[in-house]
């Protein structure tokens, strides 16, 4: 961001991200660009911490208006909040906390951000979706897709974690080696495989990629992963993880400020940072 335009004084409102490690987070770049574009007297900082209670107490004590919450704190902060939005409660994790005059409310915009990115490219009800991965992001996406009437199937490397998620989502589970020959309308890749610097990796067998299938990879560095490149070449509709990242951030911005998020300014700032070699996470 352009530091010279940034005004910090006694009225500056404080926002930030908590989690550990935060070395690669692009959230400060994205949110500070949004504050600059909207002219808000606000700043967004990174607070590396593994202490869920401490960061919630700090937020209250210092009047921090909004926090993004990332690994390993997304579930751990829940008991310390005053209220948790019903979707976040169902998922069992928050990525956003709003400080509403001392009342701390948690939300999960990973889920709604992913949904918005997918709905830009396809209508979801009655689709059959294969979710690859069973971590926090898979869980958030799985619950919101289930709410939308999507028929799910989970595939994961570790059987136990995969089966647990499938049980929560009341859907079938398959091992990664059972993906071949599986047919789906939508594939959502939620593992870190393919993320820089391992850009030539993918765990999706090319043969399951069929024309018109919708393929989303939530990895956003690179913006076009090997999976998305293969999918595009085979005539699939592709959805980049960058759209999810932008929309989860845009929704955070509107929850915190109550104003329309400047999505274009946020996108340009994140793309510029990625072009300049920022690793993202
Ligand atoms: N675009 C966005 O806005 C956005 C938002 C959130 C997260 N993300 C990205 O999504 C990824 C996952 O995040 P998360 O919070 O869900 O992480 P997580 O809770 O640690 O889960 C990671 C999942 O990936 C699987 N996995 C990891 N390495 C693997 C490998 N080499 N081969 C096969 N499976 C592997 C794990 O399988 P096991 O169960 O077998 O360990 C697990 O299912 C991260 O790269 C994160 O940066 C993107």
Short mmCIF file of C-alpha atoms and ligand atoms in Angstrom, two decimals:
data_model
loop_
_atom_site.label_atom_id
_atom_site.label_comp_id
_atom_site.label_asym_id
_atom_site.label_seq_id
_atom_site.Cartn_x
_atom_site.Cartn_y
_atom_site.Cartn_z
CA UNK A 1 0.00 0.00 0.00
CA UNK A 2 0.96 3.63 -0.39
CA UNK A 3 2.30 4.48 3.07
CA UNK A 4 2.28 8.21 2.36
CA UNK A 5 -1.54 8.24 2.08
CA UNK A 6 -2.01 6.35 5.32
CA UNK A 7 -3.07 8.44 8.27
CA UNK A 8 -2.52 6.99 11.74
CA UNK A 9 -3.65 9.06 14.70
CA UNK A 10 -5.59 8.77 17.98
CA UNK A 11 -8.77 7.88 16.08
CA UNK A 12 -7.33 5.04 13.97
CA UNK A 13 -9.34 1.83 14.31
CA UNK A 14 -7.31 -1.34 14.74
CA UNK A 15 -7.87 -4.66 12.93
CA UNK A 16 -5.63 -7.67 12.52
CA UNK A 17 -5.02 -11.36 12.00
CA UNK A 18 -4.17 -13.85 14.78
CA UNK A 19 -2.65 -17.30 14.31
CA UNK A 20 0.74 -18.97 13.95
CA UNK A 21 2.82 -18.82 11.84
CA UNK A 22 1.75 -15.67 9.97
CA UNK A 23 4.90 -15.06 7.94
CA UNK A 24 3.13 -15.56 4.60
CA UNK A 25 -0.29 -14.06 5.25
CA UNK A 26 -1.68 -11.80 2.51
CA UNK A 27 -4.54 -10.54 4.69
CA UNK A 28 -2.75 -7.32 5.77
CA UNK A 29 -2.06 -6.42 2.13
CA UNK A 30 -5.69 -7.07 1.18
CA UNK A 31 -7.38 -5.29 4.09
CA UNK A 32 -5.06 -2.27 4.19
CA UNK A 33 -5.75 -1.81 0.45
CA UNK A 34 -9.48 -1.90 1.28
CA UNK A 35 -9.09 0.74 4.01
CA UNK A 36 -7.09 2.92 1.68
CA UNK A 37 -9.63 2.56 -1.17
CA UNK A 38 -12.55 3.46 1.11
CA UNK A 39 -10.71 6.22 3.00
CA UNK A 40 -11.34 4.62 6.39
CA UNK A 41 -9.02 5.66 9.20
CA UNK A 42 -8.06 2.08 10.04
CA UNK A 43 -5.07 -0.22 9.99
CA UNK A 44 -4.73 -4.04 9.84
CA UNK A 45 -1.74 -5.77 11.44
CA UNK A 46 -0.45 -9.32 11.90
CA UNK A 47 -0.33 -10.63 15.50
CA UNK A 48 1.47 -14.00 15.54
CA UNK A 49 0.13 -15.95 18.54
CA UNK A 50 -0.93 -19.45 19.53
CA UNK A 51 -2.92 -18.21 22.55
CA UNK A 52 -6.68 -18.23 21.90
CA UNK A 53 -7.77 -16.78 25.23
CA UNK A 54 -5.03 -14.16 25.21
CA UNK A 55 -5.94 -12.81 21.80
CA UNK A 56 -9.64 -12.56 22.67
CA UNK A 57 -8.83 -10.78 25.95
CA UNK A 58 -6.45 -8.48 24.09
CA UNK A 59 -9.14 -7.67 21.55
CA UNK A 60 -11.57 -6.67 24.31
CA UNK A 61 -9.00 -4.75 26.35
CA UNK A 62 -7.59 -2.78 23.43
CA UNK A 63 -10.85 -2.27 21.55
CA UNK A 64 -9.57 -4.02 18.42
CA UNK A 65 -12.59 -3.78 16.09
CA UNK A 66 -12.08 -6.92 14.03
CA UNK A 67 -9.83 -9.96 13.83
CA UNK A 68 -9.19 -12.59 11.18
CA UNK A 69 -8.45 -15.93 12.84
CA UNK A 70 -6.27 -18.55 11.21
CA UNK A 71 -4.53 -21.84 12.08
CA UNK A 72 -4.21 -23.10 14.82
CA UNK A 73 -6.86 -20.89 16.50
CA UNK A 74 -9.99 -21.27 14.36
CA UNK A 75 -11.72 -23.69 16.75
CA UNK A 76 -9.75 -22.82 19.90
CA UNK A 77 -11.14 -19.24 20.17
CA UNK A 78 -14.79 -20.41 20.18
CA UNK A 79 -15.23 -20.80 23.99
CA UNK A 80 -13.99 -17.24 24.59
CA UNK A 81 -16.49 -15.47 22.29
CA UNK A 82 -19.86 -14.02 23.40
CA UNK A 83 -21.71 -15.33 20.37
CA UNK A 84 -21.04 -17.55 17.36
CA UNK A 85 -23.02 -17.28 14.14
CA UNK A 86 -25.08 -20.48 13.48
CA UNK A 87 -23.10 -21.55 10.39
CA UNK A 88 -19.75 -21.13 12.21
CA UNK A 89 -21.19 -23.06 15.15
CA UNK A 90 -22.19 -25.92 12.87
CA UNK A 91 -18.72 -25.95 11.27
CA UNK A 92 -17.07 -25.67 14.69
CA UNK A 93 -14.64 -22.95 13.60
CA UNK A 94 -14.49 -19.18 13.04
CA UNK A 95 -12.15 -17.18 10.83
CA UNK A 96 -13.60 -13.78 11.74
CA UNK A 97 -14.38 -11.98 15.01
CA UNK A 98 -16.34 -8.74 15.16
CA UNK A 99 -16.06 -6.55 18.26
CA UNK A 100 -19.48 -4.94 18.49
CA UNK A 101 -19.00 -2.44 21.34
CA UNK A 102 -17.43 -5.05 23.59
CA UNK A 103 -19.54 -7.99 22.43
CA UNK A 104 -17.39 -10.44 20.44
CA UNK A 105 -19.16 -12.36 17.69
CA UNK A 106 -17.56 -15.10 15.54
CA UNK A 107 -18.28 -15.91 11.89
CA UNK A 108 -16.91 -18.28 9.24
CA UNK A 109 -16.38 -16.43 5.97
CA UNK A 110 -14.17 -19.24 4.55
CA UNK A 111 -17.42 -21.09 3.93
CA UNK A 112 -19.36 -18.16 2.47
CA UNK A 113 -16.32 -16.97 0.47
CA UNK A 114 -15.89 -20.40 -1.13
CA UNK A 115 -19.60 -20.54 -1.87
CA UNK A 116 -19.58 -17.15 -3.57
CA UNK A 117 -16.55 -18.14 -5.69
CA UNK A 118 -18.33 -21.33 -6.82
CA UNK A 119 -21.70 -19.68 -7.41
CA UNK A 120 -20.01 -17.21 -9.79
CA UNK A 121 -19.40 -20.14 -12.10
CA UNK A 122 -22.20 -22.65 -11.49
CA UNK A 123 -25.60 -23.34 -9.92
CA UNK A 124 -25.07 -25.69 -6.98
CA UNK A 125 -28.33 -27.41 -5.95
CA UNK A 126 -28.42 -31.14 -6.86
CA UNK A 127 -24.78 -31.19 -7.99
CA UNK A 128 -22.55 -34.12 -6.95
CA UNK A 129 -19.34 -32.90 -5.36
CA UNK A 130 -16.10 -34.68 -4.54
CA UNK A 131 -14.24 -32.85 -1.75
CA UNK A 132 -10.55 -33.63 -1.68
CA UNK A 133 -9.15 -33.19 1.85
CA UNK A 134 -10.70 -33.30 5.31
CA UNK A 135 -9.07 -30.41 7.19
CA UNK A 136 -10.59 -27.14 8.41
CA UNK A 137 -11.23 -25.72 4.95
CA UNK A 138 -12.86 -28.95 3.71
CA UNK A 139 -15.11 -28.92 6.76
CA UNK A 140 -16.23 -25.31 6.20
CA UNK A 141 -16.87 -25.90 2.49
CA UNK A 142 -18.55 -29.27 3.11
CA UNK A 143 -21.10 -27.81 5.54
CA UNK A 144 -22.06 -24.89 3.34
CA UNK A 145 -22.36 -27.10 0.24
CA UNK A 146 -24.56 -29.50 2.19
CA UNK A 147 -26.78 -26.55 3.15
CA UNK A 148 -27.07 -25.77 -0.58
CA UNK A 149 -28.37 -29.25 -1.40
CA UNK A 150 -25.12 -30.60 -2.91
CA UNK A 151 -24.54 -34.38 -2.70
CA UNK A 152 -21.07 -34.79 -1.18
CA UNK A 153 -18.32 -37.40 -1.11
CA UNK A 154 -15.07 -36.88 0.84
CA UNK A 155 -11.66 -38.23 -0.30
CA UNK A 156 -8.68 -37.90 2.03
CA UNK A 157 -5.14 -39.16 2.62
CA UNK A 158 -5.69 -40.24 6.22
CA UNK A 159 -8.70 -42.52 6.42
CA UNK A 160 -9.60 -41.69 9.99
CA UNK A 161 -9.83 -37.93 9.47
CA UNK A 162 -11.65 -38.43 6.16
CA UNK A 163 -14.20 -40.80 7.68
CA UNK A 164 -14.80 -38.42 10.61
CA UNK A 165 -15.60 -35.54 8.25
CA UNK A 166 -17.81 -37.77 6.08
CA UNK A 167 -19.68 -38.84 9.20
CA UNK A 168 -20.28 -35.21 10.24
CA UNK A 169 -21.47 -34.40 6.72
CA UNK A 170 -23.48 -37.64 6.50
CA UNK A 171 -21.90 -38.51 3.17
CA UNK A 172 -19.70 -41.31 1.72
CA UNK A 173 -15.92 -41.44 2.16
CA UNK A 174 -13.31 -42.80 -0.29
CA UNK A 175 -9.52 -43.12 -0.13
CA UNK A 176 -7.37 -41.11 -2.56
CA UNK A 177 -6.67 -44.32 -4.52
CA UNK A 178 -10.41 -44.75 -5.15
CA UNK A 179 -10.84 -41.45 -7.01
CA UNK A 180 -10.07 -42.93 -10.44
CA UNK A 181 -13.31 -43.65 -12.31
CA UNK A 182 -15.39 -41.59 -9.87
CA UNK A 183 -17.83 -39.23 -11.54
CA UNK A 184 -18.78 -35.84 -10.09
CA UNK A 185 -20.14 -32.49 -11.32
CA UNK A 186 -17.93 -30.53 -8.97
CA UNK A 187 -14.45 -31.21 -7.56
CA UNK A 188 -13.14 -29.07 -4.69
CA UNK A 189 -9.44 -29.51 -3.92
CA UNK A 190 -8.76 -28.35 -0.33
CA UNK A 191 -5.29 -29.79 0.43
CA UNK A 192 -2.10 -27.68 0.19
CA UNK A 193 -0.83 -29.90 -2.67
CA UNK A 194 0.27 -27.79 -5.66
CA UNK A 195 1.09 -24.72 -3.57
CA UNK A 196 4.34 -22.85 -4.35
CA UNK A 197 7.12 -23.96 -4.42
CA UNK A 198 5.68 -27.43 -5.26
CA UNK A 199 3.78 -26.12 -8.27
CA UNK A 200 4.10 -29.31 -10.38
CA UNK A 201 2.22 -31.48 -7.87
CA UNK A 202 -1.38 -32.66 -8.03
CA UNK A 203 -3.10 -35.65 -6.44
CA UNK A 204 -6.08 -35.64 -8.80
CA UNK A 205 -6.06 -38.34 -11.52
CA UNK A 206 -6.43 -36.57 -14.87
CA UNK A 207 -8.97 -39.15 -16.02
CA UNK A 208 -11.67 -37.91 -13.63
CA UNK A 209 -11.61 -34.43 -15.18
CA UNK A 210 -14.45 -34.31 -17.72
CA UNK A 211 -15.60 -31.43 -19.96
CA UNK A 212 -17.99 -28.97 -18.17
CA UNK A 213 -17.13 -30.34 -14.74
CA UNK A 214 -16.51 -27.49 -12.26
CA UNK A 215 -13.08 -27.72 -10.61
CA UNK A 216 -12.08 -25.48 -7.72
CA UNK A 217 -8.63 -25.48 -6.13
CA UNK A 218 -8.51 -23.47 -2.90
CA UNK A 219 -4.72 -23.07 -3.21
CA UNK A 220 -4.15 -19.55 -4.59
CA UNK A 221 -0.39 -19.41 -5.02
CA UNK A 222 0.01 -20.00 -7.92
CA UNK A 223 -3.32 -18.53 -9.02
CA UNK A 224 -3.57 -21.29 -11.66
CA UNK A 225 -2.37 -24.52 -10.02
CA UNK A 226 -1.35 -27.62 -11.94
CA UNK A 227 -4.80 -29.06 -11.21
CA UNK A 228 -6.57 -26.00 -12.66
CA UNK A 229 -4.27 -26.05 -15.71
CA UNK A 230 -5.10 -29.73 -16.35
CA UNK A 231 -8.79 -29.06 -15.77
CA UNK A 232 -8.86 -26.13 -18.18
CA UNK A 233 -7.09 -28.22 -20.84
CA UNK A 234 -9.76 -30.91 -20.45
CA UNK A 235 -12.65 -28.46 -20.90
CA UNK A 236 -13.64 -28.04 -17.24
CA UNK A 237 -14.91 -24.81 -15.71
CA UNK A 238 -12.24 -23.67 -13.24
CA UNK A 239 -12.50 -21.67 -10.00
CA UNK A 240 -9.34 -20.23 -8.47
CA UNK A 241 -8.66 -20.21 -4.74
CA UNK A 242 -7.88 -16.51 -5.14
CA UNK A 243 -11.61 -15.83 -5.66
CA UNK A 244 -12.35 -17.63 -2.38
CA UNK A 245 -9.61 -15.71 -0.57
CA UNK A 246 -10.93 -12.40 -1.91
CA UNK A 247 -14.55 -13.11 -1.05
CA UNK A 248 -13.82 -14.40 2.45
CA UNK A 249 -11.87 -11.16 3.01
CA UNK A 250 -14.55 -8.99 1.40
CA UNK A 251 -17.17 -10.44 3.70
CA UNK A 252 -14.93 -9.85 6.72
CA UNK A 253 -14.57 -6.23 5.64
CA UNK A 254 -18.33 -5.72 5.41
CA UNK A 255 -18.95 -7.47 8.78
CA UNK A 256 -16.39 -5.19 10.44
CA UNK A 257 -17.25 -1.88 8.77
CA UNK A 258 -20.83 -2.24 7.53
CA UNK A 259 -19.79 -0.79 4.17
CA UNK A 260 -19.52 -2.25 0.68
CA UNK A 261 -16.09 -3.94 0.28
CA UNK A 262 -13.87 -2.53 -2.51
CA UNK A 263 -13.33 -5.98 -4.04
CA UNK A 264 -11.46 -4.73 -7.10
CA UNK A 265 -8.90 -2.78 -5.02
CA UNK A 266 -8.47 -5.83 -2.78
CA UNK A 267 -7.94 -8.12 -5.80
CA UNK A 268 -5.38 -5.80 -7.38
CA UNK A 269 -3.40 -5.54 -4.12
CA UNK A 270 -3.29 -9.33 -3.61
CA UNK A 271 -2.38 -10.04 -7.25
CA UNK A 272 0.38 -7.42 -7.10
CA UNK A 273 1.81 -8.98 -3.92
CA UNK A 274 1.74 -12.45 -5.52
CA UNK A 275 3.43 -11.11 -8.68
CA UNK A 276 6.13 -9.51 -6.54
CA UNK A 277 6.92 -12.89 -5.02
CA UNK A 278 4.86 -12.81 -1.85
CA UNK A 279 4.30 -16.48 -1.03
CA UNK A 280 0.74 -16.34 0.35
CA UNK A 281 -0.38 -19.18 2.62
N1 LIG B 1 -8.32 -19.76 -0.74
C1 LIG B 1 -8.60 -19.52 0.53
O1 LIG B 1 -9.23 -18.52 0.88
C2 LIG B 1 -8.18 -20.51 1.58
C3 LIG B 1 -8.84 -20.52 2.83
C4 LIG B 1 -8.45 -21.47 3.78
C5 LIG B 1 -7.42 -22.36 3.50
N2 LIG B 1 -6.80 -22.28 2.29
C6 LIG B 1 -5.71 -23.23 1.97
O2 LIG B 1 -6.25 -24.53 2.03
C7 LIG B 1 -5.27 -25.47 2.42
C8 LIG B 1 -5.81 -26.37 3.54
O3 LIG B 1 -6.14 -25.59 4.66
P1 LIG B 1 -6.79 -26.27 5.95
O4 LIG B 1 -7.00 -25.18 6.92
O5 LIG B 1 -7.94 -27.14 5.57
O6 LIG B 1 -5.57 -27.20 6.44
P2 LIG B 1 -5.61 -28.49 7.40
O7 LIG B 1 -6.72 -28.38 8.38
O8 LIG B 1 -4.22 -28.66 7.88
O9 LIG B 1 -5.98 -29.74 6.40
C9 LIG B 1 -5.10 -30.11 5.36
C10 LIG B 1 -5.74 -31.25 4.54
O10 LIG B 1 -4.87 -31.50 3.43
C11 LIG B 1 -4.46 -32.87 3.44
N3 LIG B 1 -3.07 -32.96 2.97
C12 LIG B 1 -2.01 -32.21 3.40
N4 LIG B 1 -0.91 -32.56 2.71
C13 LIG B 1 -1.27 -33.55 1.85
C14 LIG B 1 -0.56 -34.31 0.88
N5 LIG B 1 0.75 -34.11 0.65
N6 LIG B 1 -1.25 -35.23 0.16
C15 LIG B 1 -2.57 -35.44 0.39
N7 LIG B 1 -3.30 -34.75 1.30
C16 LIG B 1 -2.65 -33.80 2.01
C17 LIG B 1 -4.60 -33.33 4.88
O11 LIG B 1 -4.76 -34.72 4.88
P3 LIG B 1 -4.52 -35.61 6.22
O12 LIG B 1 -5.85 -35.55 6.95
O13 LIG B 1 -4.20 -36.94 5.69
O14 LIG B 1 -3.40 -34.95 6.97
C18 LIG B 1 -5.88 -32.57 5.28
O15 LIG B 1 -7.01 -33.24 4.79
C19 LIG B 1 -4.05 -24.64 2.81
O16 LIG B 1 -3.16 -24.66 1.72
C20 LIG B 1 -4.60 -23.24 3.00
O17 LIG B 1 -3.65 -22.23 2.73
C21 LIG B 1 -7.17 -21.42 1.32
#
